[in-house]
Coordinates of C-alpha atoms and ligand atoms in Angstrom, one line a residue:
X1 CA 31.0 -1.7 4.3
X2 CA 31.7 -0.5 7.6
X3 CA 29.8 0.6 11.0
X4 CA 29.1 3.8 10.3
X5 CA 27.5 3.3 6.8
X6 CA 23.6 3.7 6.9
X7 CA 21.0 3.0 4.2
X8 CA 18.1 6.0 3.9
X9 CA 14.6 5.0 3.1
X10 CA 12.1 7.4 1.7
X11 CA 8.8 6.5 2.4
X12 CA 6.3 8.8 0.0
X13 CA 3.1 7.9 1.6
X14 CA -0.8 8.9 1.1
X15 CA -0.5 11.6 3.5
X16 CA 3.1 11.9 4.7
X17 CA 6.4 11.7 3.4
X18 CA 8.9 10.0 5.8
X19 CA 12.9 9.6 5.6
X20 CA 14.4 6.8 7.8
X21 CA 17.8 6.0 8.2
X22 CA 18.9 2.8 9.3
X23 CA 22.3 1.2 10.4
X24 CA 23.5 -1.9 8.2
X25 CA 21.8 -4.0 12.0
X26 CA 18.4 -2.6 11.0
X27 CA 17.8 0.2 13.8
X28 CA 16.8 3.2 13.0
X29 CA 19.2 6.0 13.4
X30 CA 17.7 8.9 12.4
X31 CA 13.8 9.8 11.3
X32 CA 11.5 12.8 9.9
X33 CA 8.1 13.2 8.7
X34 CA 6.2 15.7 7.0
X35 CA 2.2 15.8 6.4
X36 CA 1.3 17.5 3.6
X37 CA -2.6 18.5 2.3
X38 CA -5.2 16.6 -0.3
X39 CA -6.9 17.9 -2.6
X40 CA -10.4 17.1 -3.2
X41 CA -11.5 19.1 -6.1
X42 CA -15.2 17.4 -6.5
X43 CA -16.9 14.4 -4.6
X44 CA -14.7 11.5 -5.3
X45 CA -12.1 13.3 -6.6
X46 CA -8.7 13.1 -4.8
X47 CA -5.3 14.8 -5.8
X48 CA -1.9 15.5 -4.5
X49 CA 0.3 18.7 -5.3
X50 CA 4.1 16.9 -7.2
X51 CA 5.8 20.1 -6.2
X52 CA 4.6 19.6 -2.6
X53 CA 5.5 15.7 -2.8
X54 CA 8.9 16.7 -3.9
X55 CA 9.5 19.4 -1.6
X56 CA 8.5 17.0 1.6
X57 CA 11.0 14.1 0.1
X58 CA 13.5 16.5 -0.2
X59 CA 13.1 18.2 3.4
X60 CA 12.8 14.8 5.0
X61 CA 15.4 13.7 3.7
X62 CA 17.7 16.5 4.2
X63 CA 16.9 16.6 7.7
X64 CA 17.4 12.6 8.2
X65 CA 20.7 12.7 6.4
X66 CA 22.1 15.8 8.8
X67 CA 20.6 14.2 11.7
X68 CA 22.4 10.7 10.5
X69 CA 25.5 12.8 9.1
X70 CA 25.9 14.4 13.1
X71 CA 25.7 10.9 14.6
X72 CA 28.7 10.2 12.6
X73 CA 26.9 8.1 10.1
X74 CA 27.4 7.9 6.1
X75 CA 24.9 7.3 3.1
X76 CA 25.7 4.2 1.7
X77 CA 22.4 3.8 -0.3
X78 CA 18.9 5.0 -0.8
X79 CA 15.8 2.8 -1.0
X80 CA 12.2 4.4 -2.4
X81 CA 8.7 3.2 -1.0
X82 CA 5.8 5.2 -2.4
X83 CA 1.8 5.0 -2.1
X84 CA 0.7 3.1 -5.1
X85 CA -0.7 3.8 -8.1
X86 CA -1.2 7.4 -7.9
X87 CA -0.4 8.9 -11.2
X88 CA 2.1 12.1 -12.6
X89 CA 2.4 13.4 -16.1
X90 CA 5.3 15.8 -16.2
X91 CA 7.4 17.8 -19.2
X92 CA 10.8 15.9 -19.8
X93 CA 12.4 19.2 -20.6
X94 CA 11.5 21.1 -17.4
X95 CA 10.6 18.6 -14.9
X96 CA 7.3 20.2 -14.1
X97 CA 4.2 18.2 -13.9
X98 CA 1.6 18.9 -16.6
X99 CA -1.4 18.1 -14.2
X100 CA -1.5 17.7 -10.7
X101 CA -0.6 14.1 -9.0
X102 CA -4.1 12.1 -9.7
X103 CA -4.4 9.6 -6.1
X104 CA -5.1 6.0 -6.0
X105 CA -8.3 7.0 -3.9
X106 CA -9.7 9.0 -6.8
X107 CA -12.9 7.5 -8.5
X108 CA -13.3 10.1 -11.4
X109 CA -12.5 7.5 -13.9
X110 CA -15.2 5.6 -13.0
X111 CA -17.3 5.9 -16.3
X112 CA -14.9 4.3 -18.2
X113 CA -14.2 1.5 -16.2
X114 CA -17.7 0.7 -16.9
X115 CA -17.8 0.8 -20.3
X116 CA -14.6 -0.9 -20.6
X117 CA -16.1 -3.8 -18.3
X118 CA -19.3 -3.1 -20.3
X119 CA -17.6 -4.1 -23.1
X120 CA -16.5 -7.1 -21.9
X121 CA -12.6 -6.2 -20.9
X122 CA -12.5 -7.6 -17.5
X123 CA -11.0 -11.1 -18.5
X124 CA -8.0 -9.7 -20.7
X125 CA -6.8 -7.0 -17.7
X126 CA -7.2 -9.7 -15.2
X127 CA -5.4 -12.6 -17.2
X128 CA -2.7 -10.4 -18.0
X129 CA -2.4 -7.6 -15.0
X130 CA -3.7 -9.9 -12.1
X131 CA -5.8 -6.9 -11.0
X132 CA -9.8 -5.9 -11.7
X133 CA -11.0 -3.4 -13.5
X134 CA -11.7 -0.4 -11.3
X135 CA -10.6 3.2 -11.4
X136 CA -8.0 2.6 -8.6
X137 CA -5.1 1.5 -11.0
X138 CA -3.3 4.1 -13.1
X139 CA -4.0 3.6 -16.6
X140 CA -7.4 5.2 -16.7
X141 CA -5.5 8.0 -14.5
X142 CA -2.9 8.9 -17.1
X143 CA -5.7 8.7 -20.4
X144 CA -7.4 11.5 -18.2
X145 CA -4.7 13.7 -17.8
X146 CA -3.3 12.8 -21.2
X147 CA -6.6 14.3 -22.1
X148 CA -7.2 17.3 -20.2
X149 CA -4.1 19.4 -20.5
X150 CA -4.1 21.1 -23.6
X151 CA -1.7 19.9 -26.2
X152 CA -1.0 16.6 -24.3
X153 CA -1.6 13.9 -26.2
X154 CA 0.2 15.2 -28.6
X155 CA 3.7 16.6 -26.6
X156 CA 3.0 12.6 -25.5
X157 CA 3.4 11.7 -29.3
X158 CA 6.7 13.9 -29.9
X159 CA 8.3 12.2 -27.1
X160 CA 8.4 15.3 -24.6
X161 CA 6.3 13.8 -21.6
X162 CA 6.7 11.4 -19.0
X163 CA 4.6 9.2 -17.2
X164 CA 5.3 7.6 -13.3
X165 CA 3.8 6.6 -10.6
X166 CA 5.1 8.4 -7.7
X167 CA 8.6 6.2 -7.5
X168 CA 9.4 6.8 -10.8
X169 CA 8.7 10.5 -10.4
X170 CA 11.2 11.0 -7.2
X171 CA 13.7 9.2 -9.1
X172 CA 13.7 11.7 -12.2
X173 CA 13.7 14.6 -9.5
X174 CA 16.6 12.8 -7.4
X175 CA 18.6 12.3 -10.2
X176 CA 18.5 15.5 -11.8
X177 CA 16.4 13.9 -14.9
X178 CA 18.7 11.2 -15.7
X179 CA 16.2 8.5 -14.8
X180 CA 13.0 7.6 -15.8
X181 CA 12.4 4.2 -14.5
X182 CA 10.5 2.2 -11.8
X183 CA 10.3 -1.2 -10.0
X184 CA 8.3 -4.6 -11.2
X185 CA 6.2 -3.8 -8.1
X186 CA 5.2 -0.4 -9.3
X187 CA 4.4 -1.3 -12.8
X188 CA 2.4 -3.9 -11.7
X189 CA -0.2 -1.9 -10.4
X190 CA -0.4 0.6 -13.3
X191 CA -3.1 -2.6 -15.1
X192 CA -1.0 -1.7 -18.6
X193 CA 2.2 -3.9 -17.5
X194 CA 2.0 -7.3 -18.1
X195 CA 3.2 -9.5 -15.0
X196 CA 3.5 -13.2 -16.6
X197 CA 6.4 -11.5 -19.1
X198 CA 7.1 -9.0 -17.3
X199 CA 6.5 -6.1 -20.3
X200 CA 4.3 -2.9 -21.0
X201 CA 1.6 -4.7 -22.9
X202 CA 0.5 -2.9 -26.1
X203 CA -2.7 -4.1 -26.1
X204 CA -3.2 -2.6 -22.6
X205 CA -2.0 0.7 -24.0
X206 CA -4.4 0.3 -26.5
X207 CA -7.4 -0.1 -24.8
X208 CA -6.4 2.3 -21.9
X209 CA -5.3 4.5 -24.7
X210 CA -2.1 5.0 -23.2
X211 CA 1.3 6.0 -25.6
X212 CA 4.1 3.6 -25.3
X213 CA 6.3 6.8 -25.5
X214 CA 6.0 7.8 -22.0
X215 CA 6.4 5.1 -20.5
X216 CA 9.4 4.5 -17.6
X217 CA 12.1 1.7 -17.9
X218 CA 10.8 -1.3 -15.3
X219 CA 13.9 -2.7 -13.5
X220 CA 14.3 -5.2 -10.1
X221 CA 13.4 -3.9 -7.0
X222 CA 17.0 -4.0 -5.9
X223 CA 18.6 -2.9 -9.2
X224 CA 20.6 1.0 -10.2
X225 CA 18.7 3.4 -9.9
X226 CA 21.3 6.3 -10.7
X227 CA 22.6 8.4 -8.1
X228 CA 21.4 11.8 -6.5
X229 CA 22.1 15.0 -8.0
X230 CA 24.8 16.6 -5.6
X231 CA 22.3 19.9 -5.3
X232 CA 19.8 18.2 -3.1
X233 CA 22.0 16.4 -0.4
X234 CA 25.3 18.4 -1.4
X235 CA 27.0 14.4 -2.5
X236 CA 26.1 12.1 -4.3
X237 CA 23.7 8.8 -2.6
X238 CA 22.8 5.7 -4.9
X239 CA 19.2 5.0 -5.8
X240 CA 19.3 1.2 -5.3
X241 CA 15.7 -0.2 -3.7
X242 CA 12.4 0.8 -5.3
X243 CA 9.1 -1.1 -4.4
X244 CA 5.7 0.4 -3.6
X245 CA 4.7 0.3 -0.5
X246 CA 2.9 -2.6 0.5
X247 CA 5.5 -4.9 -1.0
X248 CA 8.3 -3.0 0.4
X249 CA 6.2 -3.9 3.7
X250 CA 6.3 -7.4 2.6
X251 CA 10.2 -7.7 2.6
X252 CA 10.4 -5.7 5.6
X253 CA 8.6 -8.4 7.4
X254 CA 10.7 -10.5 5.6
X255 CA 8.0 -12.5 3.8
X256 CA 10.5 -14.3 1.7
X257 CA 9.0 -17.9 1.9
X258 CA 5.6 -18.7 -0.2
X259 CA 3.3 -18.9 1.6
X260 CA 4.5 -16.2 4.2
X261 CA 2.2 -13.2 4.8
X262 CA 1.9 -10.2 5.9
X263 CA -0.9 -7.5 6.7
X264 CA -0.7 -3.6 7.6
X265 CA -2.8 -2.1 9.7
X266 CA -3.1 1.9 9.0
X267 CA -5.6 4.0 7.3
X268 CA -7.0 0.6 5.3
X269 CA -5.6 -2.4 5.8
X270 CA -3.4 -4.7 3.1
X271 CA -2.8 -8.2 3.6
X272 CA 0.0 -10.0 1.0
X273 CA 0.6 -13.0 0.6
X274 CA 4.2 -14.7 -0.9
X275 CA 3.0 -17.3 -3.3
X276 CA 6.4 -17.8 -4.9
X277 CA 7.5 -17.8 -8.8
X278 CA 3.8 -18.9 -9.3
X279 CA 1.4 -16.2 -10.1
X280 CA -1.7 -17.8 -8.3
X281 CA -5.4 -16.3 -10.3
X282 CA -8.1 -15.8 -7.5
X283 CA -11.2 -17.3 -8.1
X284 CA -12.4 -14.8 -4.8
X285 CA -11.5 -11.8 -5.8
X286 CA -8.2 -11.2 -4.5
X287 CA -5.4 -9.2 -6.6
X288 CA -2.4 -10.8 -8.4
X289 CA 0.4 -9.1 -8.0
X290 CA 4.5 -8.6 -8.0
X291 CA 5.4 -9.0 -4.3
X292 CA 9.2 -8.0 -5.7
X293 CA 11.4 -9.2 -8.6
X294 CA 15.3 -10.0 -7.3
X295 CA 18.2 -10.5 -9.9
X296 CA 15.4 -10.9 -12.9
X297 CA 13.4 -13.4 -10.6
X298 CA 9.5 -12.8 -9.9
X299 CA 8.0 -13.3 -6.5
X300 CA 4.7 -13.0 -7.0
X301 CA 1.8 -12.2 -4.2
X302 CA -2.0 -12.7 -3.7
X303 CA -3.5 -9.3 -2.0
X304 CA -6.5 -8.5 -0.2
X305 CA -7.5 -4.5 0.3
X306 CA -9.6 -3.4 3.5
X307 CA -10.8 0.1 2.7
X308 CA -11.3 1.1 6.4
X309 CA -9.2 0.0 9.3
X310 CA -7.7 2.3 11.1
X311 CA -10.0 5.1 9.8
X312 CA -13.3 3.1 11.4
X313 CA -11.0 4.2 14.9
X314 CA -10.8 7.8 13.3
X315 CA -14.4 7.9 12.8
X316 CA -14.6 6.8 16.4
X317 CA -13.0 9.8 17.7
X318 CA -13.7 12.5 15.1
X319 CA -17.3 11.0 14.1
X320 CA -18.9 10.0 16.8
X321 CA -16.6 11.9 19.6
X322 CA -16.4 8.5 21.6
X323 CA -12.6 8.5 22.6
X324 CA -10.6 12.0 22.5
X325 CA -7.2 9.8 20.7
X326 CA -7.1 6.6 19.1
X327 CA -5.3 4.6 22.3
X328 CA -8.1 5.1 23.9
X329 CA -10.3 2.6 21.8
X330 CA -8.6 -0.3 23.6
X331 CA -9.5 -0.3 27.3
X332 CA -13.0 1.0 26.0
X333 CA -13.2 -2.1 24.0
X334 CA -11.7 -4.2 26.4
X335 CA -14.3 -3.5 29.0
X336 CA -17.2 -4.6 26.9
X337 CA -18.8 -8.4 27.7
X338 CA -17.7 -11.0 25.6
X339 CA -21.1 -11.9 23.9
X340 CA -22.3 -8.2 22.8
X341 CA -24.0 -9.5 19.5
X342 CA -23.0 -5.5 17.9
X343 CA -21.2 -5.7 14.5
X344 CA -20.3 -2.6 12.8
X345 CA -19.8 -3.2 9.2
X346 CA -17.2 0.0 8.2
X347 CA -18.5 0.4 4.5
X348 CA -17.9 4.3 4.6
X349 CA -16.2 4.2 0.9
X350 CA -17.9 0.7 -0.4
X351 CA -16.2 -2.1 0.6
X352 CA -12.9 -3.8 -1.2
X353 CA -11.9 -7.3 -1.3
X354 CA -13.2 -9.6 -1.5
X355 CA -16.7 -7.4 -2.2
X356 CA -15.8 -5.0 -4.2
X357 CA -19.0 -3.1 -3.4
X358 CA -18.2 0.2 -4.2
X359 CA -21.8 1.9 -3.3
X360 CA -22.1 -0.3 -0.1
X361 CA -22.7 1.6 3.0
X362 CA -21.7 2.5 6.7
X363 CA -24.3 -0.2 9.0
X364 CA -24.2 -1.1 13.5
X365 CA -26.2 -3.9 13.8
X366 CA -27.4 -5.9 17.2
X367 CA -28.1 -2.7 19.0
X368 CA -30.2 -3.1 22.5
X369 CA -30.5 -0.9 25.6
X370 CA -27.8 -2.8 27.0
X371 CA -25.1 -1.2 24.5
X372 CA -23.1 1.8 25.0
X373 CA -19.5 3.7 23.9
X374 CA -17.7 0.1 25.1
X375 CA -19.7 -2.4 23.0
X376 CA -19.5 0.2 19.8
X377 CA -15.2 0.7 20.1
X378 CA -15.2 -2.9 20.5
X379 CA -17.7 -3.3 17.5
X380 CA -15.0 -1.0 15.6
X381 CA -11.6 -2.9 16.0
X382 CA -13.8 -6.4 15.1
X383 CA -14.6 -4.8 12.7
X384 CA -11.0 -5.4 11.3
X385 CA -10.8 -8.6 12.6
X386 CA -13.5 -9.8 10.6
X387 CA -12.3 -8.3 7.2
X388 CA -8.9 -10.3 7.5
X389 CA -10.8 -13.0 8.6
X390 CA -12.8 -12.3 4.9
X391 CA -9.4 -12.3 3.4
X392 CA -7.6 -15.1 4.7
X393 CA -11.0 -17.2 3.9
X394 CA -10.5 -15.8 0.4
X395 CA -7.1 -17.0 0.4
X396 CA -7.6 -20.0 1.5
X397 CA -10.7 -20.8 -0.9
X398 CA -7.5 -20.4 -3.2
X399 CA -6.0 -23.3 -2.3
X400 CA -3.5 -20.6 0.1
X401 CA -4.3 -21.1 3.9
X402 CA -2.2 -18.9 5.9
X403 CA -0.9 -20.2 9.1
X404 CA 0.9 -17.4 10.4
X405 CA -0.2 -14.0 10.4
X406 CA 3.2 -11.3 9.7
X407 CA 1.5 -8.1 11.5
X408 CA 2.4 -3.7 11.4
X409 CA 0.9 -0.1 11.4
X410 CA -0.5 2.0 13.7
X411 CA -3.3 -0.2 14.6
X412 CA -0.8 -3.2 15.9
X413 CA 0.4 -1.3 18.9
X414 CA -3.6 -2.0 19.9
X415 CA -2.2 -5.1 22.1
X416 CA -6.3 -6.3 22.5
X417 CA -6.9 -6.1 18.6
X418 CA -3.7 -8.5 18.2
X419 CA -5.7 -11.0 20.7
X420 CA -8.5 -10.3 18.8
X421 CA -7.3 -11.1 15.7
X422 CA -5.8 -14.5 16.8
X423 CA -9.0 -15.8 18.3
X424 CA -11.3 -15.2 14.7
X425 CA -8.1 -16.2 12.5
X426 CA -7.4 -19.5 14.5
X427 CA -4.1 -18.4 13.6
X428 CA -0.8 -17.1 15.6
X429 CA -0.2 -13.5 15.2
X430 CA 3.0 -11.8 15.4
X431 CA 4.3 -8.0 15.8
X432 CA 8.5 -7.6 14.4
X433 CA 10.1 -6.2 16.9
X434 CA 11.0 -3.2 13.7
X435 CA 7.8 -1.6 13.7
X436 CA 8.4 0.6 10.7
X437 CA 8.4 -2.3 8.2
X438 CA 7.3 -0.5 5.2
X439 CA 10.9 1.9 5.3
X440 CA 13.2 -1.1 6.6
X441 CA 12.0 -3.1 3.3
X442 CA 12.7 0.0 1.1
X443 CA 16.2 0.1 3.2
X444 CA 16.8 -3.6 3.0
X445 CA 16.1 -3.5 -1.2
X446 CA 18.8 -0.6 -1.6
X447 CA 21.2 -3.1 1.1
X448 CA 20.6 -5.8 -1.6
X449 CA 21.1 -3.6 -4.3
X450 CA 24.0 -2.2 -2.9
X451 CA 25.6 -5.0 -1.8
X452 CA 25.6 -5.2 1.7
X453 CA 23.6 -8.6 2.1
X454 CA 24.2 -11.4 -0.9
X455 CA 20.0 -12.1 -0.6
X456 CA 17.1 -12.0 0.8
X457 CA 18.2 -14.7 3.7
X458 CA 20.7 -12.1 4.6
X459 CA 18.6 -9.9 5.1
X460 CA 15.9 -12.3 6.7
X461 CA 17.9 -12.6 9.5
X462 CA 17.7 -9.1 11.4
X463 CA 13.7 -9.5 11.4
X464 CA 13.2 -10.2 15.2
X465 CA 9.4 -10.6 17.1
X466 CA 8.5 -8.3 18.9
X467 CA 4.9 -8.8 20.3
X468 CA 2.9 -12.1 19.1
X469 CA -0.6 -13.3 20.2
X470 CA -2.0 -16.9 20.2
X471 CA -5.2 -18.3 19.8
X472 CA -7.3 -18.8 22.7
X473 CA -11.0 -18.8 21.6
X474 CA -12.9 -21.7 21.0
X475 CA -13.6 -23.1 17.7
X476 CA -17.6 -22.6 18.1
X477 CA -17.4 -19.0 19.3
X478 CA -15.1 -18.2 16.7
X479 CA -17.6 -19.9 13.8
X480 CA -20.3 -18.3 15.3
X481 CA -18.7 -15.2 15.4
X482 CA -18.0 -15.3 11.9
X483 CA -21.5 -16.0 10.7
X484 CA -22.8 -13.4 12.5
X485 CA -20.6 -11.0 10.9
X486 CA -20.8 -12.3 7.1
X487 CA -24.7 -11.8 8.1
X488 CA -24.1 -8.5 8.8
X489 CA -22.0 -7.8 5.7
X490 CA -25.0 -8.9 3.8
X491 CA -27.3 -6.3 5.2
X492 CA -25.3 -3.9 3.3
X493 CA -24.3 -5.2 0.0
X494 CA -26.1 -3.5 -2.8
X495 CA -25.2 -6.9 -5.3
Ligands
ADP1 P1 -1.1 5.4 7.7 O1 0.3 5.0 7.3 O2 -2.2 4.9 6.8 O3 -1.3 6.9 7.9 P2 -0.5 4.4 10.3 O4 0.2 3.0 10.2 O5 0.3 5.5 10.8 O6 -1.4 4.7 9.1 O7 -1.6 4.1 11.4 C1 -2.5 5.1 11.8 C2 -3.9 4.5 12.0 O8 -3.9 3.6 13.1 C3 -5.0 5.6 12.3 O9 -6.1 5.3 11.4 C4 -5.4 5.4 13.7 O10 -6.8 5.5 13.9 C5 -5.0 3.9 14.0 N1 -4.5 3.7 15.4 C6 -3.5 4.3 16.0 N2 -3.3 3.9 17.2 C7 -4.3 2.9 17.5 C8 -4.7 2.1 18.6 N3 -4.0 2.1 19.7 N4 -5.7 1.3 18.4 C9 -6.4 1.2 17.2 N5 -6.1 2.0 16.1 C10 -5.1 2.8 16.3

């Protein structure tokens, strides 16, 4: 270990891919990002292109590792954080996807989700996945490409195709094929892996009609990886982190502790919570989860999913035309009154945890004369507020009340929503001083697994505050507040 080693995290998101480089202190050295397009082939439909994935890793990374390289740093290790659950089905032989990458966002296998809760399946994939039955996990994903490209089910059969979620994918690319595995936190979120002992679970395969045969190896979070292929970066890096990317958020705020949590603020919003060895079953709807698995050893995590955070904002300005960037929403809000009585319930796409109201709608309630652009952006970021509030209820009606809220993403450099949020929380609020949390956990995995810290404590230690908020509202504002807004909620549920 020396100064000039770095660690490189690749950060394959929903609609970028990012490549971070980070000295073994934890600051960032060198960055790129890359956009790249969706694909909506019908209503509800929602696909990415694998070659265009890959080629936007690759790029990124290429131009993070020069940029690192000319700054007279080395490549000690890689790390890999990756949108979850979106699923790829590609030919072992060539490496070429069979299908194009189905997206976690895509509701096309929403038919038989029904019939499989219909049927009464709910309580087995909960009891042994932690998660619900909805078209968001990947199993339902891979049975429908499994069964629209021709011959698939059975090339599946003869052993010729493999399945991954996007991690798993990037590692068989990276390595020149000589990988097919993923992380506990990735599996976990397919619904066929089984998270109490930690296996592919045949009867999950069954009912999901998924073969066994294309299935990736599940190793630790900070585990081997293999190594690059020398054609893409021209040496050879380890592959030593892997974690999807909320939990790679989760270490990167260094949530180590149960009952530490954490919540990102970008397009939706995901809060997790640490609740130890212990996987902890909601009784409110909240998902079970691996938060990360470390030498053999299974955090586990309680997670809440906002559909529409930061996107309510986008809405704002491309929607409505009310603010010409997203900054802007924050002195708008900020000069509305105190008492405005407006509550904009953001159900654009339904609304997740802990509703789970998928044909829930879009509602402003409260409107008078007296209500302009101010009262609505202000409407907006509560909007937010109120759905962590939601989830921190939910987590504390399961027995897990958190005390400290572990904040990141775009939304957080909004220094009024942070103020916000500690007022209808009751709760501190604090901003890491490394706002790019989701790459520094996928760095600070391939650190562990490379050796550079002994364990998470280690690794702990570099997290510094950066902004934090306290509360300052009173108790019966903040109730009142809240009732108004669960009030509101109801005017939309369809259930
Ligand atoms: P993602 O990774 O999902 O693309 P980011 O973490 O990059 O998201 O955050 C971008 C989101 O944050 C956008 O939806 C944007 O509307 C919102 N956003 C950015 N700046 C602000 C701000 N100052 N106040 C409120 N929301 C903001």
């Amino acid at each position: 270990m020396s100064a000039s080693d770095c660690l490189i995290a690749l950060d394959q998101g929903t609609t970028s891919s990012r490549a971070l480089c980070f000295s073994l202190d934890g600051t960032v050295i060198a960055q790129a990002q890359q956009e790249f397009p969706q694909i909506y082939p019908q209503p509800g439909w929602v696909e990415h292109d694998p070659e265009v994935i890959w080629a936007t890793v690759l790029s990124t990374a290429r131009q993070a590792l020069a940029e690192a390289a000319a700054k007279g740093f080395r490549p000690l290790a890689i790390g890999v954080a990756n949108q979850r659950e979106t699923t790829i089905v590609w030919d072992r032989a060539t490496g070429a996807a069979i299908h194009n990458a189905i997206v976690w966002q895509d509701r096309r296998t929403a038919g038989v989700v029904q019939r499989l809760a219909a049927a009464g399946h709910e309580e087995t994939v909960a009891a042994k996945t932690g998660l619900v039955l909805d078209p968001y996990f990947s199993a339902t994903k891979l049975a429908w490409i499994l069964d629209a490209a021709p011959g698939a089910r059975e090339r599946a059969a003869s052993g010729s195709l493999a399945f991954g979620t996007v991690d798993s994918f990037l590692i068989w690319r990276l390595t020149g094929g000589r990988v097919h595995a993923t992380d506990a936190t990735n599996a976990s979120r397919t619904s066929l892996f089984n998270i109490h002992d930690q296996t592919w679970d045949t009867d999950l395969l069954d009912l999901f009609s998924c073969p066994a045969s294309i299935l990736p190896e599940v190793r630790d979070c900070a585990a081997d990886f293999g190594s690059t292929d020398p054609a893409h970066f021209g040496l050879s890096i380890p592959i030593r982190g892997v974690a999807g990317d909320q939990q790679a958020a989760l270490v990167g705020q260094a949530c180590f502790s149960p009952g530490s949590v954490k919540s990102t603020y970008g397009t939706g919003a995901f809060m997790v919570l640490n609740t130890g060895t212990r996987p902890v079953r909601s009784a409110n709807r909240l998902l079970t989860t691996v938060g990360y698995r470390l030498g053999g050893v299974v955090t586990y995590a309680l997670e809440g999913s906002v559909l529409s955070a930061g996107s309510t904002v986008q809405w704002l300005r491309d929607g409505l035309g009310l603010i010409a960037k997203a900054s802007e929403i924050e002195a708008l809000a900020a000069s509305a009154g105190d008492m405005t009585g407006v509550y904009l319930v953001p159900a654009f796409t339904g609304l997740g945890a802990p509703y789970w109201d998928p044909d829930a709608r879009g509602a402003i309630l409260g409107l008078t004369r007296g209500v302009g652009r101010a009262e609505i952006a202000r409407a907006a970021l509560e909007s937010t507020v109120y759905q962590t509030r939601d989830l921190c209820d939910a987590m504390a009606a399961d027995g897990l009340s958190p005390t400290l809220l572990r904040v990141d993403g775009g939304m957080t450099a909004n220094v009024w929503f942070l103020q916000r949020l500690a007022d209808i929380l009751g709760t501190p609020v604090v901003r890491p001083a490394i706002l790019e949390t989701t790459a520094f956990g996928a760095a600070g995995l391939a650190g562990l697994g490379a050796g550079v810290w002994s364990g998470p404590e280690e690794l702990a230690a570099l997290w510094r505050a950066g902004a934090e908020a306290a509360p300052k509202a009173a108790a019966a504002e903040r109730d009142a507040a809240v009732a108004a807004w669960r009030a509101a909620v109801r005017r939309v549920l369809t259930a």
